[in-house]
CSV table of C-alpha atoms (C1' of nucleotides) in Angstrom, one decimal:
chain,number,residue,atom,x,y,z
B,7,UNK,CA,0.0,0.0,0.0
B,8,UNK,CA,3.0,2.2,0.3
B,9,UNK,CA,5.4,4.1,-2.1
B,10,UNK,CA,2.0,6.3,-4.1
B,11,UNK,CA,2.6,9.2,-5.8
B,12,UNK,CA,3.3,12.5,-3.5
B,13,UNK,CA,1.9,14.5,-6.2
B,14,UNK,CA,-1.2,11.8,-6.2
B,15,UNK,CA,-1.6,12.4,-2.3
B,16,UNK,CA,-1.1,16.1,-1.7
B,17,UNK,CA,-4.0,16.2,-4.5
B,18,UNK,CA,-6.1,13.9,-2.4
B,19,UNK,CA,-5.6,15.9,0.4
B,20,UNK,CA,-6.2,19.5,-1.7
B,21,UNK,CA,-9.5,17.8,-2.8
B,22,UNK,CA,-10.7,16.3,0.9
B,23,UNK,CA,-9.2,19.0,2.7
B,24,UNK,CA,-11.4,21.6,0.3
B,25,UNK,CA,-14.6,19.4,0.5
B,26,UNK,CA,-14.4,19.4,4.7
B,27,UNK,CA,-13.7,23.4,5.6
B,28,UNK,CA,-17.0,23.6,3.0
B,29,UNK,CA,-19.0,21.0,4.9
B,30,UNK,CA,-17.9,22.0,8.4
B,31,UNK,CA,-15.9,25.3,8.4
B,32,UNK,CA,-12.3,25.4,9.5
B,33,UNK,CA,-13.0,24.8,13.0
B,34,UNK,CA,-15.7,22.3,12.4
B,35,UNK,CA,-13.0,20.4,9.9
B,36,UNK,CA,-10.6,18.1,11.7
B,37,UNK,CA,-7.3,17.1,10.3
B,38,UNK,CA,-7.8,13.3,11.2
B,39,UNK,CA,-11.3,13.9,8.8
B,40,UNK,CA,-9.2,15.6,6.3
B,41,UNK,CA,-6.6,12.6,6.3
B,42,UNK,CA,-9.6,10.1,6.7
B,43,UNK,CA,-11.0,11.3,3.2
B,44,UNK,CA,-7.7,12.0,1.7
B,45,UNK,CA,-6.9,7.9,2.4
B,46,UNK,CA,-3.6,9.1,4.0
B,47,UNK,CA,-2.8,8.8,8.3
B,48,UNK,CA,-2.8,11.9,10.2
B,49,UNK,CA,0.7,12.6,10.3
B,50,UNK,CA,1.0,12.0,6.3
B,51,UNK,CA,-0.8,15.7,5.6
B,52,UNK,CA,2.2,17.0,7.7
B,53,UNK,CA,4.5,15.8,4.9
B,54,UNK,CA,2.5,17.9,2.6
B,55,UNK,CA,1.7,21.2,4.7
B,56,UNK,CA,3.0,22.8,8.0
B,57,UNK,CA,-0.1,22.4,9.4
B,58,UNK,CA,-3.7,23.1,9.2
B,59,UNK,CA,-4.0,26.7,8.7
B,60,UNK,CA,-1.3,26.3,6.3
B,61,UNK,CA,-3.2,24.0,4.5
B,62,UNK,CA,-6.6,25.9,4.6
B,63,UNK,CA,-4.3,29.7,3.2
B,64,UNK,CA,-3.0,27.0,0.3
B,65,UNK,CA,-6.5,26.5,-0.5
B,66,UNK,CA,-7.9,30.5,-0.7
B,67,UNK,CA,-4.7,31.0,-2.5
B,68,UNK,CA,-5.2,28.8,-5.1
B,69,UNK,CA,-9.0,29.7,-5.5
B,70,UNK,CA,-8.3,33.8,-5.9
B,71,UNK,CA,-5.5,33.5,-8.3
B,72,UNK,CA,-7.4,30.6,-10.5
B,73,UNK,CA,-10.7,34.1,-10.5
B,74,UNK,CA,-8.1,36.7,-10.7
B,75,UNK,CA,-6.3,35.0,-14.3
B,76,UNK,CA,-10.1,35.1,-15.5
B,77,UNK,CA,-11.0,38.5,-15.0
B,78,UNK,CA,-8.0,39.5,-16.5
B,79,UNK,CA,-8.8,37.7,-19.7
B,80,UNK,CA,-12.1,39.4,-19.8
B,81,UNK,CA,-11.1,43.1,-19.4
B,82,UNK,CA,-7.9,42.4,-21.5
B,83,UNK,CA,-9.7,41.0,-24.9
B,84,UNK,CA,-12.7,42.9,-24.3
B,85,UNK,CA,-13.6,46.8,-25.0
B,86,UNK,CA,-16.7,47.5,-24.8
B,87,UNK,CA,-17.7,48.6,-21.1
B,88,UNK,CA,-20.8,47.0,-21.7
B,89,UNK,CA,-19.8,44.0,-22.5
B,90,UNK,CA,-17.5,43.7,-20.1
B,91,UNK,CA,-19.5,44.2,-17.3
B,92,UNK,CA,-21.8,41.9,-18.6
B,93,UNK,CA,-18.7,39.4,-18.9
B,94,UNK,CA,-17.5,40.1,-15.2
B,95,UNK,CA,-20.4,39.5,-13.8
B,96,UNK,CA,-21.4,36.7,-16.0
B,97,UNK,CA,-17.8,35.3,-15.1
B,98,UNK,CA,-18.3,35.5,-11.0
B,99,UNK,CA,-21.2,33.8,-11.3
B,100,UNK,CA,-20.2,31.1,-13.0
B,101,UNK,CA,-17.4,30.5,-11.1
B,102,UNK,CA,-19.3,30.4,-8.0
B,103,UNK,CA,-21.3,27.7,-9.5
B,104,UNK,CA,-18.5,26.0,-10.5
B,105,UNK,CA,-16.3,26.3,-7.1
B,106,UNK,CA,-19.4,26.8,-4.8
B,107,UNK,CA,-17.3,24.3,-2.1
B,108,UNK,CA,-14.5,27.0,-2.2
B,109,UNK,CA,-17.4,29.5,-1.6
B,110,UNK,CA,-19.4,27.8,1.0
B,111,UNK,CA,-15.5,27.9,3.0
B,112,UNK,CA,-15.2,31.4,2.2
B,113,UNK,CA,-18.2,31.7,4.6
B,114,UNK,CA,-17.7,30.0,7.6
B,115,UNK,CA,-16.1,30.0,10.8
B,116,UNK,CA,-12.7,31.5,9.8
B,117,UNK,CA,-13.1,31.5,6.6
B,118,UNK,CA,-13.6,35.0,6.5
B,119,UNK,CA,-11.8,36.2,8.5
B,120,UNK,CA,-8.8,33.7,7.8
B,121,UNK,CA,-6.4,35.4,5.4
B,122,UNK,CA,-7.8,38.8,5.3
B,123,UNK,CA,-4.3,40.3,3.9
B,124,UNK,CA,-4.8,38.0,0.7
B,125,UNK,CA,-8.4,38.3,0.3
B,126,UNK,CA,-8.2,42.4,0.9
B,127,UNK,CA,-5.8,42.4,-1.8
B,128,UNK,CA,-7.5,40.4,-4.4
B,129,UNK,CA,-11.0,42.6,-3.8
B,130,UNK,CA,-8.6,45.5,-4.1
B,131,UNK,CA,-7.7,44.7,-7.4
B,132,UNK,CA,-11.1,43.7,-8.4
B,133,UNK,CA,-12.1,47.1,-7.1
B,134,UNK,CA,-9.0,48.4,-9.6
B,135,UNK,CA,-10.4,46.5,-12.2
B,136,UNK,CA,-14.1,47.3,-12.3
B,137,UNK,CA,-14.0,50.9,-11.2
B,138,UNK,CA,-11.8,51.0,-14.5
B,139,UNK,CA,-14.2,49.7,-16.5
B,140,UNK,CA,-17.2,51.6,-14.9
B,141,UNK,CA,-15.5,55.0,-15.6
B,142,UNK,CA,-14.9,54.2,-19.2
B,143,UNK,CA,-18.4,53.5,-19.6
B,144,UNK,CA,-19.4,57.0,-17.6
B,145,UNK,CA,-16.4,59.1,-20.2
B,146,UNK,CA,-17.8,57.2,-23.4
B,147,UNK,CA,-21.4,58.4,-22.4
B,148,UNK,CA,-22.4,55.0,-21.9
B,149,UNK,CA,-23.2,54.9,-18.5
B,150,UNK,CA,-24.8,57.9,-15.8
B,151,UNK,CA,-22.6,60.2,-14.5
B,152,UNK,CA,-22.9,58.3,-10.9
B,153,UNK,CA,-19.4,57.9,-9.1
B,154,UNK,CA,-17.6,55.3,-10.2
B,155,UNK,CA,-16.5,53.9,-7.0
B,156,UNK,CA,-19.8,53.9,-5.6
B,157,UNK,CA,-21.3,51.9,-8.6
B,158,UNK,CA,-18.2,49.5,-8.1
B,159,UNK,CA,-19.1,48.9,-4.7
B,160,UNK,CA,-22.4,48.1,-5.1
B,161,UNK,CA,-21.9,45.6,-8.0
B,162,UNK,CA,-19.4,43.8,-6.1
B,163,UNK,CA,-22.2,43.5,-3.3
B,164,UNK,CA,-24.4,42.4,-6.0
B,165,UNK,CA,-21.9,39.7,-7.2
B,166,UNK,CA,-20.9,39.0,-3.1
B,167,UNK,CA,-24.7,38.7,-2.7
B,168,UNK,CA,-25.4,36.2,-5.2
B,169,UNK,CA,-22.4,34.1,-3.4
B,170,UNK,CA,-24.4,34.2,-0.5
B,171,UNK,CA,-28.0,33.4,-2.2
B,172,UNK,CA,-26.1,30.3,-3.3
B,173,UNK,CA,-24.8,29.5,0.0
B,174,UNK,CA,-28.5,29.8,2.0
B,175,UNK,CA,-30.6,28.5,-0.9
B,176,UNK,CA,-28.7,27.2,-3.6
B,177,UNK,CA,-31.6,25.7,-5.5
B,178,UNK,CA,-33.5,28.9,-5.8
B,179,UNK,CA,-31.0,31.3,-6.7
B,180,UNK,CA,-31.0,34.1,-9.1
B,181,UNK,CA,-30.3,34.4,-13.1
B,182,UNK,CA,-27.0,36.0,-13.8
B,183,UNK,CA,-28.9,36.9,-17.1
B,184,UNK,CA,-31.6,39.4,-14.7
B,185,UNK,CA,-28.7,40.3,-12.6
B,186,UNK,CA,-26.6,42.1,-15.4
B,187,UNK,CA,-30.3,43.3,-17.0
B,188,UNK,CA,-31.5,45.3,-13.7
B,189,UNK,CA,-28.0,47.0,-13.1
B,190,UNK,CA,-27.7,48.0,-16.5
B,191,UNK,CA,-31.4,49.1,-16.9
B,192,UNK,CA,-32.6,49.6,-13.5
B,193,UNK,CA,-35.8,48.6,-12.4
B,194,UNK,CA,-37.8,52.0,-13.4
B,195,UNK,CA,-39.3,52.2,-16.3
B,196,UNK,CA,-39.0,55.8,-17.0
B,197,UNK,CA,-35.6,56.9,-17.0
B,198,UNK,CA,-35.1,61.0,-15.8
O,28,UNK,CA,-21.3,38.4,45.0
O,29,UNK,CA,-24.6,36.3,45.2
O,30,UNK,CA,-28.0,37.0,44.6
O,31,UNK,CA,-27.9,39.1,41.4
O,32,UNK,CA,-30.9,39.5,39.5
O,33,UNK,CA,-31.3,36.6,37.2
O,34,UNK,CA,-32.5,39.2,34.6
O,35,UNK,CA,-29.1,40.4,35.0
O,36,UNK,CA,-27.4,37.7,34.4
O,37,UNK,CA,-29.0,36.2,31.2
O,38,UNK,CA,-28.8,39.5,29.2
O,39,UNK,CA,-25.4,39.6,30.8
O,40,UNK,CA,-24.5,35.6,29.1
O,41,UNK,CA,-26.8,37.3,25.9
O,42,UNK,CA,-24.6,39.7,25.3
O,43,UNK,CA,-21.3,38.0,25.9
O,44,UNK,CA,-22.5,35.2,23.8
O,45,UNK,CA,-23.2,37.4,20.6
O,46,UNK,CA,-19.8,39.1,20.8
O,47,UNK,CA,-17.7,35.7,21.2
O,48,UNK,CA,-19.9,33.7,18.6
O,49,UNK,CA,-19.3,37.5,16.5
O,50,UNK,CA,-15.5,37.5,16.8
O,51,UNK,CA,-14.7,34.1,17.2
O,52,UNK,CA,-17.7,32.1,15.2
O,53,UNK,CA,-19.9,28.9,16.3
O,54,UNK,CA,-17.0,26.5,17.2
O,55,UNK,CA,-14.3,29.0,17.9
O,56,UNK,CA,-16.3,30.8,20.7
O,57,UNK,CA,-16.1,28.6,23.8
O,58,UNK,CA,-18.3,28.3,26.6
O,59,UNK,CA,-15.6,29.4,29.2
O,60,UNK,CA,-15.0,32.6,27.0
O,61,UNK,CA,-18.9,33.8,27.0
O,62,UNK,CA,-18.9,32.6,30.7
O,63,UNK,CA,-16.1,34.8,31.2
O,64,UNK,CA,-17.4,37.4,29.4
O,65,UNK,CA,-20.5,37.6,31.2
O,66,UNK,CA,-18.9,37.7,34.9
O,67,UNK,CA,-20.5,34.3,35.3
O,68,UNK,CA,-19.2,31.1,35.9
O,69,UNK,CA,-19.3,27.8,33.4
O,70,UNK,CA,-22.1,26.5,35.3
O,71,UNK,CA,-23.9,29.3,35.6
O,72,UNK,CA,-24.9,29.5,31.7
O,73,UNK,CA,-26.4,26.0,31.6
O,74,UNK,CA,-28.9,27.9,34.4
O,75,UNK,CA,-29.9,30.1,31.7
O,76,UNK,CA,-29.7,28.0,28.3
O,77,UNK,CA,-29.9,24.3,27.9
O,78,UNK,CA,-26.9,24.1,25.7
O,79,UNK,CA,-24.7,26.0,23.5
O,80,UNK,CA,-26.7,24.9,20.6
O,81,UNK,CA,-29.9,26.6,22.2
O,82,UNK,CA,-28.0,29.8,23.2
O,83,UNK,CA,-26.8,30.4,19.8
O,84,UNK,CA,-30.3,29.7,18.5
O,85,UNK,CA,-31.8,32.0,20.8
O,86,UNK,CA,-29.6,34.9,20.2
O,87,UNK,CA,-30.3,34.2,16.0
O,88,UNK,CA,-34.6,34.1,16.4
O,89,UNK,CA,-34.2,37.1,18.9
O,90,UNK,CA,-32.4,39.3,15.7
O,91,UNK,CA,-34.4,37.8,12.8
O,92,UNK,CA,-37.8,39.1,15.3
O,93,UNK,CA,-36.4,42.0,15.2
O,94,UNK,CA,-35.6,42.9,11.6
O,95,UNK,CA,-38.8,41.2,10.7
O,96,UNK,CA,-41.0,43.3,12.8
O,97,UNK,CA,-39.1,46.6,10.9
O,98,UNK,CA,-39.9,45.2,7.3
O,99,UNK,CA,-43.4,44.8,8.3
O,100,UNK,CA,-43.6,48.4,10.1
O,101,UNK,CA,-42.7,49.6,6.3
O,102,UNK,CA,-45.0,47.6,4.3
O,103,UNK,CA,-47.5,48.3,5.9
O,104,UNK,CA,-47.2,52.3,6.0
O,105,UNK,CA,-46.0,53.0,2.7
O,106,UNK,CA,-47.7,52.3,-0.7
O,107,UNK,CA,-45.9,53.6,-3.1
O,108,UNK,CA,-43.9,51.1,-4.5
O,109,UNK,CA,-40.9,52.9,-5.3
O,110,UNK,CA,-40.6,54.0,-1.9
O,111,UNK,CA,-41.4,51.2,0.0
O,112,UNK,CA,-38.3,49.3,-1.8
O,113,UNK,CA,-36.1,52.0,-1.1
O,114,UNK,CA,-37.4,52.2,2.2
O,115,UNK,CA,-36.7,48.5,2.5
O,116,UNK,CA,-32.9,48.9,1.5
O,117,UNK,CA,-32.6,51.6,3.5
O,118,UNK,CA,-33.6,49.9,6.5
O,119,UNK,CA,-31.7,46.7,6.2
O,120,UNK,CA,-28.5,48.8,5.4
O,121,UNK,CA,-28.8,50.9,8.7
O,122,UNK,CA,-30.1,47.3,10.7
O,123,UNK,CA,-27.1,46.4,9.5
O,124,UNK,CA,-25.0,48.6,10.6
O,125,UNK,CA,-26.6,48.6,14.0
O,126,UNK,CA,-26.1,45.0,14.8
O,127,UNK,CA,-22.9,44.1,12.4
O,128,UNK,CA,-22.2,41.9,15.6
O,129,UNK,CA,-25.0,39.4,15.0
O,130,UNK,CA,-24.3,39.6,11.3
O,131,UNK,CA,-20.7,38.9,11.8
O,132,UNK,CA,-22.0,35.5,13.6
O,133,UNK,CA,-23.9,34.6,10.2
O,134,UNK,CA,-21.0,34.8,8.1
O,135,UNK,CA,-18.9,32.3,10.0
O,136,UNK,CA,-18.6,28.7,10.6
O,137,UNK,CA,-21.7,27.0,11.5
O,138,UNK,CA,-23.2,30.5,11.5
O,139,UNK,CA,-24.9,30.0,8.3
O,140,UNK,CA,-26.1,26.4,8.4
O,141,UNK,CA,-26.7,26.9,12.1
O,142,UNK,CA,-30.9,27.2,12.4
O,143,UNK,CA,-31.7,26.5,8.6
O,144,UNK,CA,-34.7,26.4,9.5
O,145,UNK,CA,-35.7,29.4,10.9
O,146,UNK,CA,-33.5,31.4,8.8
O,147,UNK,CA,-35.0,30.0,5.3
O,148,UNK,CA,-38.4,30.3,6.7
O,149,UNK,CA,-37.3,34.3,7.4
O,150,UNK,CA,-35.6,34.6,3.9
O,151,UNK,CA,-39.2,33.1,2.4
O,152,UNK,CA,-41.2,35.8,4.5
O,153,UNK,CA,-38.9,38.4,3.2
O,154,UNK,CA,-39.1,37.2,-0.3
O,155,UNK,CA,-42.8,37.3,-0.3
O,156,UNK,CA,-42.8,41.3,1.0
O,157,UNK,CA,-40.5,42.5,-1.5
O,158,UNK,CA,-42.1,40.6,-4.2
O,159,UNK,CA,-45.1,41.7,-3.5
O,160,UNK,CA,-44.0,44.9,-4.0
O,161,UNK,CA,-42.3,44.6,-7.1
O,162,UNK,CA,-45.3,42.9,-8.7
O,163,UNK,CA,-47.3,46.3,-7.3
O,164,UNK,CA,-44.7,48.7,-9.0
O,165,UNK,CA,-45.0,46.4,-12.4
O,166,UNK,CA,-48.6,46.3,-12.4
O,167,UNK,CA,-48.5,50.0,-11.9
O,168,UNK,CA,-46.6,50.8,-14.7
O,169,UNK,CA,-43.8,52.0,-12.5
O,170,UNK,CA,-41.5,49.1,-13.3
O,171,UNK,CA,-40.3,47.4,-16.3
O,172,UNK,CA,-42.2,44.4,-16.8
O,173,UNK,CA,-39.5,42.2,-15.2
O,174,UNK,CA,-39.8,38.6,-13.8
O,175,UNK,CA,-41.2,39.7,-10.1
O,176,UNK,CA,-39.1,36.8,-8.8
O,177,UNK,CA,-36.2,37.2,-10.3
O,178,UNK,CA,-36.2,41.0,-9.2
O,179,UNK,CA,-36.9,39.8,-6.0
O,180,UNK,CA,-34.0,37.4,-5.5
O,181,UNK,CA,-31.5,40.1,-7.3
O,182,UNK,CA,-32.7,42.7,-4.7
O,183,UNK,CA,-32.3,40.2,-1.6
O,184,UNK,CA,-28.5,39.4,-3.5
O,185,UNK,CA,-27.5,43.1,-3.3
O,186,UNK,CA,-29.1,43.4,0.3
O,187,UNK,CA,-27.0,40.3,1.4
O,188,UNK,CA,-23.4,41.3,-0.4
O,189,UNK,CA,-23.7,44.8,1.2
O,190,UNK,CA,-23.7,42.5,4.8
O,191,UNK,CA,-20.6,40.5,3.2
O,192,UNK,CA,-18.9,43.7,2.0
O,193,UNK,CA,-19.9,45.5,5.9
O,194,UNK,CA,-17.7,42.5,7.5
O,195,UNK,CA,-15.3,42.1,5.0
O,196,UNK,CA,-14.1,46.0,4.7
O,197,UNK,CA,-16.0,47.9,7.2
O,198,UNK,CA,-14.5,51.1,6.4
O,199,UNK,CA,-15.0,51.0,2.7
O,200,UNK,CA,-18.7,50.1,2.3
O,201,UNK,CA,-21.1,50.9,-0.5
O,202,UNK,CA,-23.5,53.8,0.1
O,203,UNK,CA,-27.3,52.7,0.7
O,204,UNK,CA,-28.4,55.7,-1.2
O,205,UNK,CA,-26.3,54.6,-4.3
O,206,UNK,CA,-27.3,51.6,-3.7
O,207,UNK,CA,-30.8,52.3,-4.5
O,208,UNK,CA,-30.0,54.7,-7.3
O,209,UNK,CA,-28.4,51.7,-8.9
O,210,UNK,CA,-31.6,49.7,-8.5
O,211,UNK,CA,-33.8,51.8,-9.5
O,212,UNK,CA,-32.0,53.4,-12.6
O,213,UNK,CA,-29.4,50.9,-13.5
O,214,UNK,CA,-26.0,52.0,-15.1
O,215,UNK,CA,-27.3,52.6,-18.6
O,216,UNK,CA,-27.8,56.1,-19.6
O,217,UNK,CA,-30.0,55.6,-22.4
O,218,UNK,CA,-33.3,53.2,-21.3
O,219,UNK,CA,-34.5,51.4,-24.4
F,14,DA,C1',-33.4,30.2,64.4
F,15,DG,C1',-34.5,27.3,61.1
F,16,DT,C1',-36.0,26.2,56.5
F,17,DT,C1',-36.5,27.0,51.8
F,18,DC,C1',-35.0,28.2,47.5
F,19,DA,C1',-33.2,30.7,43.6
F,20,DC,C1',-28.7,31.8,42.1
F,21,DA,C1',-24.1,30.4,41.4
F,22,DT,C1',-19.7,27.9,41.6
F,23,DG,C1',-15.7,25.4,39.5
F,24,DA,C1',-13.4,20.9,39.8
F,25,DA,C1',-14.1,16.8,37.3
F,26,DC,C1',-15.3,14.0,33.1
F,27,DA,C1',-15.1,12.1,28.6
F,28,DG,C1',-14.0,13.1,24.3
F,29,DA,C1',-12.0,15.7,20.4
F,30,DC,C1',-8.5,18.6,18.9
F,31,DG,C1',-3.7,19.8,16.4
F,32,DT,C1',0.7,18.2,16.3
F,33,DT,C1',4.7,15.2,16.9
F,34,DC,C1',7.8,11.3,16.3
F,35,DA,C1',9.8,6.7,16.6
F,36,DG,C1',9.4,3.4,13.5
F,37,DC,C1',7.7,0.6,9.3
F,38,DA,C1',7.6,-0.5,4.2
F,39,DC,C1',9.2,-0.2,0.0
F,40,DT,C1',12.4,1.5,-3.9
F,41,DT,C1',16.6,2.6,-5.5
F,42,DA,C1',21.7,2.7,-5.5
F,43,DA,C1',25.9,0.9,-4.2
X,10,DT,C1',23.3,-7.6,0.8
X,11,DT,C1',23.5,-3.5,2.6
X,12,DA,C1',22.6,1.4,3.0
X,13,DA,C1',20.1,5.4,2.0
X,14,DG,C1',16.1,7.7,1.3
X,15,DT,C1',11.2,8.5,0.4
X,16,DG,C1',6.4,7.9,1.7
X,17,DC,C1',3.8,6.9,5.2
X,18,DT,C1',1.8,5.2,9.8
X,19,DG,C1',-0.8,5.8,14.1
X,20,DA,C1',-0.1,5.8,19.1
X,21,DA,C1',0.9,9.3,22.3
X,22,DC,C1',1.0,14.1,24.2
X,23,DG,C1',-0.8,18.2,25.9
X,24,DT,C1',-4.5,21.1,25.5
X,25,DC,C1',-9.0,22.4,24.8
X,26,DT,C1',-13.9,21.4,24.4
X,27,DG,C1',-19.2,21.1,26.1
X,28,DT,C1',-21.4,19.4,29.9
X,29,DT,C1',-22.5,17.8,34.7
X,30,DC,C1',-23.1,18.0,39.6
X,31,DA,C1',-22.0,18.1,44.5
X,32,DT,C1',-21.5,22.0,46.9
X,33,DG,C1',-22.0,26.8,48.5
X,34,DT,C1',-24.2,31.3,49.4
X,35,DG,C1',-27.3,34.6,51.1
X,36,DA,C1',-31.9,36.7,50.8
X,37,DA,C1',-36.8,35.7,52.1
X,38,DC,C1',-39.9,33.2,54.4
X,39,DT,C1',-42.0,30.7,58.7
DNA sequence: AGTTCACATGAACAGACGTTCAGCACTTAA
DNA sequence: TTAAGTGCTGAACGTCTGTTCATGTGAACT
């Protein structure tokens, strides 16, 4: 049973270490679980990572940079402010479909909380990234002259919010499609 | 030292309990540390609250009374549509604010998963008020003739990422009246 | 003075936690 | 055949957890 792969284990481990601080938060996740569902002994995931909160910043890591390459792709190949929006938020969502165990982490226990510098600087650059875009849009004429940071703000609530949705309810959760339609248009139907 | 009101003493535990299970989540707040907290001892809380289970349940239906009983106070006042919503925004911005605390509780470990039940039951109640709303402004001709559900769910998503953006970066959060512009008018300039 | 009773204590218990480490198993190289 | 080295094991350690319970305290009653 001996002599596997290292690479083959630390990605058993990524995986069951990823699937327990979703299920259970990073309190509620036990490294003797993690090892359990990883089919490695306790002491193996030490070979792998220092310990657990090690383990756990590995993880958020990972999960920012794999969002952060996609956003760059979208507002590097894409002009239109419009669009690009659309793109972004089209993007998050999906991604949050796609990773919602990284997500559901993200809101428990530590997870918040837990690596704040990295996650700070990742919504920073978001921030950068959007406010960029939503100024464009407000110089081309596209867009009302609102503030650009505040408009950032909110859609990164918006996008933050539908995380969340997903997290309570995540049968029942709202259409990216209606999401991009009511901040572009607004729910008035007269327009001053 | 004996022979305090009992009164006292569990709005004493209350309040201890809501900051530890605030700063330190579900798993991470221990019963020593509320006990502390509260100028009581270990055995004293089990006088008050069965388990810690119970206490943390108590402290979540207390809130959720609370911010239901607000949403109601407007619905029932206000029938313009327009300014109900905003209304509604509004107030779950500044509830916010006032009790971050409890909020803070929701976005960690078991926090969110912790009473399901009661909280999907809220989040359904909620739903209904704000849809009800919508489908008032649409019929109205005040509203674009949007999916009233799908409105809905958006609205709740931007309500709920301005409580992830309030813990995440306290300092730096999205303006409720912006907030509502946003809604309202969207980001477009020109409304086809 | 004696009894009652609500309020309160904190040592003790059983179990779970993160982490360590002496040692095993197997491959490879000498 | 031996030695080195990698991958791994799981009992053991110290610490913390939620919870219990025999015991205490003092005000309020008879």
């Amino acid at each position: 049973m001996n002599r596997r792969s290292a690479l083959k284990s630390k990605e058993n481990i990524k995986k069951a270490a990823l699937e327990a601080f979703s299920k259970y938060g990073y309190n509620g996740a036990s490294m003797r679980m993690i090892a359990h569902e990883a089919g490695i002994s306790v002491g193996g995931l030490y070979l792998y990572f220092k310990n657990k909160e090690e383990l756990c910043l590995f993880l958020i890591k990972e999960k920012l940079n794999e969002f952060s390459k996609n956003a760059q792709i979208i507002f590097e190949n894409v002009e239109d402010p419009i669009e690009a929006i659309s793109r972004y938020i089209n993007m998050s969502i999906e991604y949050a479909k796609r990773h919602r165990e990284f997500i559901i982490t993200q809101t428990r226990d530590q997870g918040f909380t837990f690596g704040m510098d990295i996650k700070r600087e990742f919504f920073e650059d978001q921030k950068k990234l959007i406010k960029n875009i939503i100024q464009q849009g407000i110089d081309k004429g596209l867009f009302r002259p609102l503030d650009a940071f505040e408009v950032t703000k909110v859609i990164m609530g918006v996008i933050r919010g539908y995380i969340l949705s997903f997290v309570m309810d995540p049968d029942n959760v709202f259409d990216a499609e209606y999401c991009c339609e009511l901040i572009l248009k607004g729910l008035l139907k007269e327009n001053p």
